[in-house]
Short mmCIF file of C-alpha atoms and ligand atoms in Angstrom, two decimals:
data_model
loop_
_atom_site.label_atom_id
_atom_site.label_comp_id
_atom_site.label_asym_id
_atom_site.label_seq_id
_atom_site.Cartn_x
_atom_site.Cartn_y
_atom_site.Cartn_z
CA UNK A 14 -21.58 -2.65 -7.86
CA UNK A 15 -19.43 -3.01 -11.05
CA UNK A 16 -21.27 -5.01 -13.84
CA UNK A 17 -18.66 -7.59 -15.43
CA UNK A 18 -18.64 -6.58 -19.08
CA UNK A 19 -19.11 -9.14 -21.66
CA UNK A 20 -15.84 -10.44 -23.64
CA UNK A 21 -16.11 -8.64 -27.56
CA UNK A 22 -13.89 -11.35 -28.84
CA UNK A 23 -9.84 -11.78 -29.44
CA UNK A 24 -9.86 -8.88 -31.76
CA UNK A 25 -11.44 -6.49 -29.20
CA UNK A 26 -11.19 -8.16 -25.77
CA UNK A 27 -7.32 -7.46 -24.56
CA UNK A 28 -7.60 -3.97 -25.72
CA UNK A 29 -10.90 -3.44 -23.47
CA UNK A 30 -9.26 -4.79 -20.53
CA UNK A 31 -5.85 -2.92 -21.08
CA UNK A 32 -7.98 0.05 -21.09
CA UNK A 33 -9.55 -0.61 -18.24
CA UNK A 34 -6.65 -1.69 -16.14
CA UNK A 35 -4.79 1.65 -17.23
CA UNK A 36 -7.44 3.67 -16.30
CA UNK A 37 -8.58 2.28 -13.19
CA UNK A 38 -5.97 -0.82 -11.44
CA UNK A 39 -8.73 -3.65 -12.46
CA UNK A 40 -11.32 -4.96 -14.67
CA UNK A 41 -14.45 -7.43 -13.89
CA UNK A 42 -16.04 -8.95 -17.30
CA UNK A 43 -17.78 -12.45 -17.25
CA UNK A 44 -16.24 -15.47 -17.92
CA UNK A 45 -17.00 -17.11 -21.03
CA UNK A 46 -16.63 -20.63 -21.78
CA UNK A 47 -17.28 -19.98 -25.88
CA UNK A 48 -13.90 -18.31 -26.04
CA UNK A 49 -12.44 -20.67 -23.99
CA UNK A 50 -11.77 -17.92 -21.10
CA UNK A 51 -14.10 -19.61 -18.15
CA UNK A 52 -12.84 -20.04 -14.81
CA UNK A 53 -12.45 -23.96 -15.66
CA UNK A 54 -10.42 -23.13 -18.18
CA UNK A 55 -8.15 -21.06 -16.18
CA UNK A 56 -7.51 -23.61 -14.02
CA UNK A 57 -6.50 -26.67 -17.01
CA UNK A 58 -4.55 -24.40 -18.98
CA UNK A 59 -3.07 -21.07 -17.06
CA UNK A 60 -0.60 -20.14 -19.97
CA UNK A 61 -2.95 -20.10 -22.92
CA UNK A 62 -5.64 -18.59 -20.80
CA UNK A 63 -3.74 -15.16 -20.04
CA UNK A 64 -1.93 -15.08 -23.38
CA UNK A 65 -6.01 -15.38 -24.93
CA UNK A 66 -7.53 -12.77 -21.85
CA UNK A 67 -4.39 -10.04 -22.22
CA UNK A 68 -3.50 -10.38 -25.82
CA UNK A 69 0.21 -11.08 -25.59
CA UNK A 70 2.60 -14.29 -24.55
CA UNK A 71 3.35 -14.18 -20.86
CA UNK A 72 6.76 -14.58 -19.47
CA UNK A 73 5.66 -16.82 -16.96
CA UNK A 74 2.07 -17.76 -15.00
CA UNK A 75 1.98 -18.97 -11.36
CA UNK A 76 -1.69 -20.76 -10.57
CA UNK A 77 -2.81 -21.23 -7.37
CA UNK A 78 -6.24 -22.55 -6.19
CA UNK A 79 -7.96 -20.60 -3.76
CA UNK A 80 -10.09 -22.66 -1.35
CA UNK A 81 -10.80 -22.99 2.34
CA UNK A 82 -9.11 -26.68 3.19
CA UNK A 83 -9.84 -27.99 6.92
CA UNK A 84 -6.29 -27.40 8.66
CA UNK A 85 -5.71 -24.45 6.24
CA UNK A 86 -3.32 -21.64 7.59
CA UNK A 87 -2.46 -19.88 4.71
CA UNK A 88 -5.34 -16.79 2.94
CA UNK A 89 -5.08 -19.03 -0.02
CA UNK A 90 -6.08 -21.83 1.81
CA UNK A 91 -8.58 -20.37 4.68
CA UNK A 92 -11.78 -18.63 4.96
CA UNK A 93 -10.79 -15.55 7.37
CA UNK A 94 -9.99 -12.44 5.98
CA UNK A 95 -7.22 -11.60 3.98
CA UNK A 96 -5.65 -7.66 5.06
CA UNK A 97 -4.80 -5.92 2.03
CA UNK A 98 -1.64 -6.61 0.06
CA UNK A 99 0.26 -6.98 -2.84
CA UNK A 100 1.27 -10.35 -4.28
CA UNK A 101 5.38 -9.64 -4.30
CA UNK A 102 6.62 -12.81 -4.92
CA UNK A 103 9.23 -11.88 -8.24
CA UNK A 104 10.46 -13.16 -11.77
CA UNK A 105 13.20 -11.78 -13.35
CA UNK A 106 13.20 -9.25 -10.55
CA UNK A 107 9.57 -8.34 -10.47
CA UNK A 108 6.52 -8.85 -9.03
CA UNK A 109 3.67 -10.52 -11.21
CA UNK A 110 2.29 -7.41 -13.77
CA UNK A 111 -1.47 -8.57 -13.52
CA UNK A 112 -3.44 -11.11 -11.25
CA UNK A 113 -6.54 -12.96 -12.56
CA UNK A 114 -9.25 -14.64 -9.80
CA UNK A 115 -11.58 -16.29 -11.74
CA UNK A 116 -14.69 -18.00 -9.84
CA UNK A 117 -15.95 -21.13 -9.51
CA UNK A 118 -18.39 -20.60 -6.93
CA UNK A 119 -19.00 -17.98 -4.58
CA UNK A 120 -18.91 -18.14 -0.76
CA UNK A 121 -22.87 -17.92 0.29
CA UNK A 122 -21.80 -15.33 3.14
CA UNK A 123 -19.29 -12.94 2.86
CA UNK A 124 -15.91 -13.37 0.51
CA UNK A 125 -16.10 -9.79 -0.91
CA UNK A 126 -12.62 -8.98 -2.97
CA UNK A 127 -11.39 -5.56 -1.60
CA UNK A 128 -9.01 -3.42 -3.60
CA UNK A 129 -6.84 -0.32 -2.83
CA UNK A 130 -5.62 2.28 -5.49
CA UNK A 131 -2.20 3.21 -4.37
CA UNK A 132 -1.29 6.20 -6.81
CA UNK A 133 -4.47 7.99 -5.06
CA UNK A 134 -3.22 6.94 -1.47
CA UNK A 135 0.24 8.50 -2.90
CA UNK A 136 -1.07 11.19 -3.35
CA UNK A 137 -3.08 11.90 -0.33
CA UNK A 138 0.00 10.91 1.67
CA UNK A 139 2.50 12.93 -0.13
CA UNK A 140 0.03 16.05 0.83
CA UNK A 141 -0.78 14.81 4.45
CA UNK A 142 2.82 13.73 5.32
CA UNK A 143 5.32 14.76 2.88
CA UNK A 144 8.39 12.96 4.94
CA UNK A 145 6.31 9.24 4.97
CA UNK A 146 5.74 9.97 0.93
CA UNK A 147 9.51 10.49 0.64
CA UNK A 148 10.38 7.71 2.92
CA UNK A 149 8.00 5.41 0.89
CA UNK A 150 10.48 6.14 -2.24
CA UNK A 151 13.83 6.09 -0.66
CA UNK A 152 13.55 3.93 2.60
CA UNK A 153 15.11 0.74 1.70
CA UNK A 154 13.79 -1.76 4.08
CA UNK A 155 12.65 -5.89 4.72
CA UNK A 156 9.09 -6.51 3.49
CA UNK A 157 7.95 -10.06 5.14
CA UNK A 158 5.82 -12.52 2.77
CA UNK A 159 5.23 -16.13 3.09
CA UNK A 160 7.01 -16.70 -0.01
CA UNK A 161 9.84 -14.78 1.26
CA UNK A 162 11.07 -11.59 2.36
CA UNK A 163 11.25 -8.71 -0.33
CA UNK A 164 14.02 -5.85 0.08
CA UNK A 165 13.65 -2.52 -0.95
CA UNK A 166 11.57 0.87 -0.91
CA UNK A 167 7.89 0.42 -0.98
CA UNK A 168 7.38 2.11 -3.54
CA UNK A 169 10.15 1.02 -6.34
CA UNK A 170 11.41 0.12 -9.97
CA UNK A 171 11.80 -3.64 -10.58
CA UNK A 172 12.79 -4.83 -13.84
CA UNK A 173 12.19 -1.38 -14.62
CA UNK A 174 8.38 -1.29 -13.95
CA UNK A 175 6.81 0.92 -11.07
CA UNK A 176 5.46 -1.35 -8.13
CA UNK A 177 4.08 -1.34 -4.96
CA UNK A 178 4.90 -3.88 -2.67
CA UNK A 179 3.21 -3.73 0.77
CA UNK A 180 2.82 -7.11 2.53
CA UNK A 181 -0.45 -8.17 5.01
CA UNK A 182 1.14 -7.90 8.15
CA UNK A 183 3.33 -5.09 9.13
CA UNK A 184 6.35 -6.67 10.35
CA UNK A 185 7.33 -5.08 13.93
CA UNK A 186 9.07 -2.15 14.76
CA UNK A 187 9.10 -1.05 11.10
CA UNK A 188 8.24 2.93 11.48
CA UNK A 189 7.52 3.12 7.84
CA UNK A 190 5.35 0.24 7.66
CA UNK A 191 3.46 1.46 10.48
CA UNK A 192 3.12 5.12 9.47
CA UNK A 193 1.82 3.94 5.95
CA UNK A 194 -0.88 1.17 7.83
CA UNK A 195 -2.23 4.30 8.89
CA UNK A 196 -3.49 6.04 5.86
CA UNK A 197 -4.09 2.28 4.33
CA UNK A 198 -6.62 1.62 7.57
CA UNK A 199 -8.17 4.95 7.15
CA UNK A 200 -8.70 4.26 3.47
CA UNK A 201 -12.51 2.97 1.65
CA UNK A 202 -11.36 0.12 -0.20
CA UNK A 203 -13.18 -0.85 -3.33
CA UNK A 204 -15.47 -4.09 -2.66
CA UNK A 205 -16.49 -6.10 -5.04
CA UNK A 206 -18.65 -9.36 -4.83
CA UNK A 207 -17.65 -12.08 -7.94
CA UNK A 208 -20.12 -14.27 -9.12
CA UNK A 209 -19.96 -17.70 -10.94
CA UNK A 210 -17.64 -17.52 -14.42
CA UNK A 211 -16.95 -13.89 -13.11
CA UNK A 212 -13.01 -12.59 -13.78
CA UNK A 213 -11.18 -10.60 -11.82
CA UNK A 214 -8.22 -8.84 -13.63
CA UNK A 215 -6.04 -6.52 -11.68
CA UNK A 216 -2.76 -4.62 -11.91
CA UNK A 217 -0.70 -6.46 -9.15
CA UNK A 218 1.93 -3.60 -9.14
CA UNK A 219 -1.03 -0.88 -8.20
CA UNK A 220 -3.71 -2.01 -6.23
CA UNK A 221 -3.47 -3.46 -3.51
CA UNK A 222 -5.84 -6.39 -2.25
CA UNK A 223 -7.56 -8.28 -0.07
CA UNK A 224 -10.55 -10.35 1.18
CA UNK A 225 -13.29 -10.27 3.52
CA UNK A 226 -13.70 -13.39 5.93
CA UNK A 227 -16.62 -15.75 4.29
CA UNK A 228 -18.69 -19.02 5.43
CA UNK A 229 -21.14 -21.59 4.12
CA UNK A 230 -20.48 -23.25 0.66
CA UNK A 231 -17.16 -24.35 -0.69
CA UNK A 232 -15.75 -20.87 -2.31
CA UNK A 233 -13.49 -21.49 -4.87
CA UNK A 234 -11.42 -19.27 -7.66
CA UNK A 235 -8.01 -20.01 -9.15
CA UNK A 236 -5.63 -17.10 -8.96
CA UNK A 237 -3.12 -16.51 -12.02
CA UNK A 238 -0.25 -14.53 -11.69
CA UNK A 239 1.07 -13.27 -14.35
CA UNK A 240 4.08 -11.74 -15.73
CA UNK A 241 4.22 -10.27 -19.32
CA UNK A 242 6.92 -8.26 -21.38
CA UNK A 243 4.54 -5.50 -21.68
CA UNK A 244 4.59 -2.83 -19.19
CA UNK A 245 1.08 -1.61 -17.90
CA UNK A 246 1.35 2.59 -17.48
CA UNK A 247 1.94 3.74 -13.90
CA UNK A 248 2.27 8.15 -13.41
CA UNK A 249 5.54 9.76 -14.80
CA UNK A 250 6.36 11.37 -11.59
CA UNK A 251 6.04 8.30 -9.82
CA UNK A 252 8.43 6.60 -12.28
CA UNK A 253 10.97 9.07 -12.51
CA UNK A 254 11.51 9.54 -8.95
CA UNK A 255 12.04 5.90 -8.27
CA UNK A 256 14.44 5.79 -11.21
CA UNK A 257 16.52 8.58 -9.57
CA UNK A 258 16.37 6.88 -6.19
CA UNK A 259 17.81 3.56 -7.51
CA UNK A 260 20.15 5.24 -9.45
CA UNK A 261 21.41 6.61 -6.43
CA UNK A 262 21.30 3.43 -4.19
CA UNK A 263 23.46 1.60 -7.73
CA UNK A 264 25.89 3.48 -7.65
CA UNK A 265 26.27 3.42 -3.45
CA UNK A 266 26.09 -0.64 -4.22
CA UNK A 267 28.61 -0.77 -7.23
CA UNK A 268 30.82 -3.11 -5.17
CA UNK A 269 27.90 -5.44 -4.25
CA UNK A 270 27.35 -9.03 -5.82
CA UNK A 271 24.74 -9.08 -8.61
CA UNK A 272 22.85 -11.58 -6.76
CA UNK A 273 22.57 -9.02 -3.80
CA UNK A 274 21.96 -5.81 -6.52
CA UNK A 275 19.11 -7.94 -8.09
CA UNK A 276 17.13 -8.60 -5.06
CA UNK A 277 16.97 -4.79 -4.29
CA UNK A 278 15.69 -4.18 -7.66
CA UNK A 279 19.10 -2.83 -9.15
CA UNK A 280 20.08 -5.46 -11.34
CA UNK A 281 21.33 -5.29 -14.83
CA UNK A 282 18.69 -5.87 -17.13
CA UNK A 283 19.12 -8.79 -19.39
CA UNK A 284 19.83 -8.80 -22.71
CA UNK A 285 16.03 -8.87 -24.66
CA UNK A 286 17.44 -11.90 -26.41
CA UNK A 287 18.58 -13.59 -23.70
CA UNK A 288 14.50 -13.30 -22.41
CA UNK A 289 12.89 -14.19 -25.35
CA UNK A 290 15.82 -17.32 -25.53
CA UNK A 291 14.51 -17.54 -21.53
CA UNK A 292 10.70 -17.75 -23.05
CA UNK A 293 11.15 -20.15 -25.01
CA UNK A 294 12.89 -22.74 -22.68
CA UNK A 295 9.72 -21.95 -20.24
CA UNK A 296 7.02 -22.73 -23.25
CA UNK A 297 9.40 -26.28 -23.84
CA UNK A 298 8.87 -27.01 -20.21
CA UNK A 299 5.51 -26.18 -19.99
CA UNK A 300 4.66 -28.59 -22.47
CA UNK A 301 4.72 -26.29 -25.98
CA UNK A 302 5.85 -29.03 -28.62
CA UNK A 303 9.31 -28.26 -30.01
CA UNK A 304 8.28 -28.99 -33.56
CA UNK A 305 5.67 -25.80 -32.93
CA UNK A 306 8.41 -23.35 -31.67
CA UNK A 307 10.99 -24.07 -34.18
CA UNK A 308 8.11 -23.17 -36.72
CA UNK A 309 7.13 -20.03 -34.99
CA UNK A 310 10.40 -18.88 -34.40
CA UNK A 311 11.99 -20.08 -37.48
CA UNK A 312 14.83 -21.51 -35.53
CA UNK A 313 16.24 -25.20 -36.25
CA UNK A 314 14.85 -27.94 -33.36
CA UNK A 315 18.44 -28.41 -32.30
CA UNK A 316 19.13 -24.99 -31.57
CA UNK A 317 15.84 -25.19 -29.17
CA UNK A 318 17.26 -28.19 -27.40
CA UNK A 319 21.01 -26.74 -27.12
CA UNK A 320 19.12 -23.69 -25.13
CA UNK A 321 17.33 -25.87 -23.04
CA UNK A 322 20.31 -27.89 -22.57
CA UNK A 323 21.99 -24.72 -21.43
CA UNK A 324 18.97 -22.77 -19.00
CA UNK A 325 18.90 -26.15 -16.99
CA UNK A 326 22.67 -26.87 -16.58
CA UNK A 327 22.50 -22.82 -15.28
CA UNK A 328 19.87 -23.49 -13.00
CA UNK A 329 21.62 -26.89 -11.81
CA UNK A 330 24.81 -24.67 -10.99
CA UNK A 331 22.85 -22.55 -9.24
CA UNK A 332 21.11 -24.89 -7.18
CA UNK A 333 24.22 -25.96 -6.40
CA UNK A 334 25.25 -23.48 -3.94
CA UNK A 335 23.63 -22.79 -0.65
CA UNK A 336 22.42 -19.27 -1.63
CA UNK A 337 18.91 -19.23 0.25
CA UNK A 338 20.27 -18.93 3.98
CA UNK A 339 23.04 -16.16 3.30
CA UNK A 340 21.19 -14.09 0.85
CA UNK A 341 18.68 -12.37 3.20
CA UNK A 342 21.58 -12.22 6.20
CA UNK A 343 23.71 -10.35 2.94
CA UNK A 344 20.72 -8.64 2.29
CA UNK A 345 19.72 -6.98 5.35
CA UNK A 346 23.51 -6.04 5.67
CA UNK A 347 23.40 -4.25 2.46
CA UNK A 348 20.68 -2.43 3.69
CA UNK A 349 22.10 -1.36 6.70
CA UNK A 350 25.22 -0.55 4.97
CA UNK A 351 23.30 2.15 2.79
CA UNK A 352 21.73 3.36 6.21
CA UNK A 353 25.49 4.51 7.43
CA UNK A 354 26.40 5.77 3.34
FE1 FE2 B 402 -2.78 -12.00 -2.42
#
């Protein structure tokens, strides 16, 4: 049983849990309503919350309450058991860096959070079944979520960061997916068992996760997703031969629309001002008073607006267009496409 550790403050507290992530996938310290990091909290103010627990601004925050709701289909909203995943859904061409579940109340039976190391896995595959470890690098294939389907390897570069996306259910007639659901079944997933105020903090782009069924009581946590400019270490063999693969697969997809190159995780990076600009237009939404960022910043108010002005009329153009349907058809084309190159 891990004991949650006991938050040493602002100065202290991100370091600890950066520590801890690097040298394990996760972290489990107690929630703490003093410093304004309890699981209440969490759920009335998601962006201040993970910019207190992690130490640093995040690019964006996704919160999602999880609770069984009569009718409820989805894990999020269900009490049977959740197989173990990653959360995939992306930003800027990434998965989230870090997920927080932070509890409100415990199922009475059952509920236990399981997690799955993948650079061990990695490694045990790449010396049980060296052609599956390749295959997990270079295979670019469709990865089904709710949220959406995600191309690419499994194991892959987006935005430049190392992650792991593998989703619950294996989708059909997938060889890689089912050669890898091998090892993953075989594998003694970490449980852990979260008690009230207790915070979960995991590296999304690592471990994978999931959840045993539960019953009796009203469970509930809130889930954060969370995507920061900092990027959490992963191994430098891991790194470098992803970077070589998608090197390879940009150059056989030159010709290909950006759109199409982004969703397979070989995008141009943006500009770092153009994010920060991006950042800043996602704190005025969220509610950060204009007056405040044009202090911090030490830009004039109008500039703020004129940015604003400019990130929504983009986004309105790009609404615009029917992109949703023909993007995974151009997609799994692509794909194929570097199957014949
Ligand atoms: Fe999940």
């Amino acid at each position: 049983m891990t004991e949650p550790w006991i938050w040493p403050g602002p100065s202290r507290g991100p370091a600890r849990l950066l520590d801890e992530l690097a040298a394990r996938g996760f972290s489990v310290l107690r929630g703490d309503a003093c410093s304004m990091l309890s699981p209440e909290e969490a759920a009335r103010a998601p962006w201040s919350f993970a910019e207190r627990l992690l130490g640093e601004r995040p690019l964006l925050v996704e919160r999602q309450p999880i609770k069984a709701v009569p009718g409820g289909r989805s894990f999020a909203a269900s009490a049977v058991a959740a197989p173990l995943h990653t959360d995939s859904q992306c930003f800027a061409g990434a998965p989230p860096a870090v997920q927080i579940l932070a509890c409100i109340r415990p199922a009475e039976r059952g509920g236990g959070c399981l997690l799955l190391d993948t650079w061990p896995l990695l490694a045990a595959i790449e010396r049980a079944d060296p052609e599956l470890f390749r295959a997990l690098f270079t295979v670019y294939r469709r990865i089904p979520f709710v949220f959406g389907d995600v191309f690419g390897p499994t194991m892959a570069l987006r935005d430049g960061a190392l992650a792991f996306t593998h989703a619950p259910v294996a989708p059909p007639g997938d060889a890689v997916a089912a050669r890898l659901a091998r090892f993953i079944d075989a594998s003694r997933p970490i449980e852990l068992s979260l008690g009230p105020s207790d915070l979960l903090v995991v590296d999304n782009r690592r471990m994978l996760h999931g959840r045993r069924a539960f019953e009796g009581g009203p469970r509930e946590l809130v889930r954060l997703l969370v995507w920061m400019g900092t990027t959490l270490p992963s191994p430098r063999a891991y790194h470098a031969l992803a970077a070589e693969i998608a090197g390879a697969a940009s150059r056989r997809m030159a010709a290909a629309p950006e759109a199409t190159r982004r969703r397979l995780g070989l995008g141009a990076p943006p500009p770092p001002e153009a994010r920060r600009r991006l950042g800043l237009v996602l704190e005025m939404l969220r509610g950060v008073p204009p007056g405040v960022l044009a202090a911090r910043e030490r830009i004039p108010e109008p500039q703020l607006y004129r940015l604003r002005d400019a990130a929504l009329a983009a986004a309105e153009a790009a609404l615009a267009g029917g992109v949703e349907g023909a993007e995974d058809g151009a997609l799994v084309e692509a794909i194929a496409r570097m199957d014949r190159g």
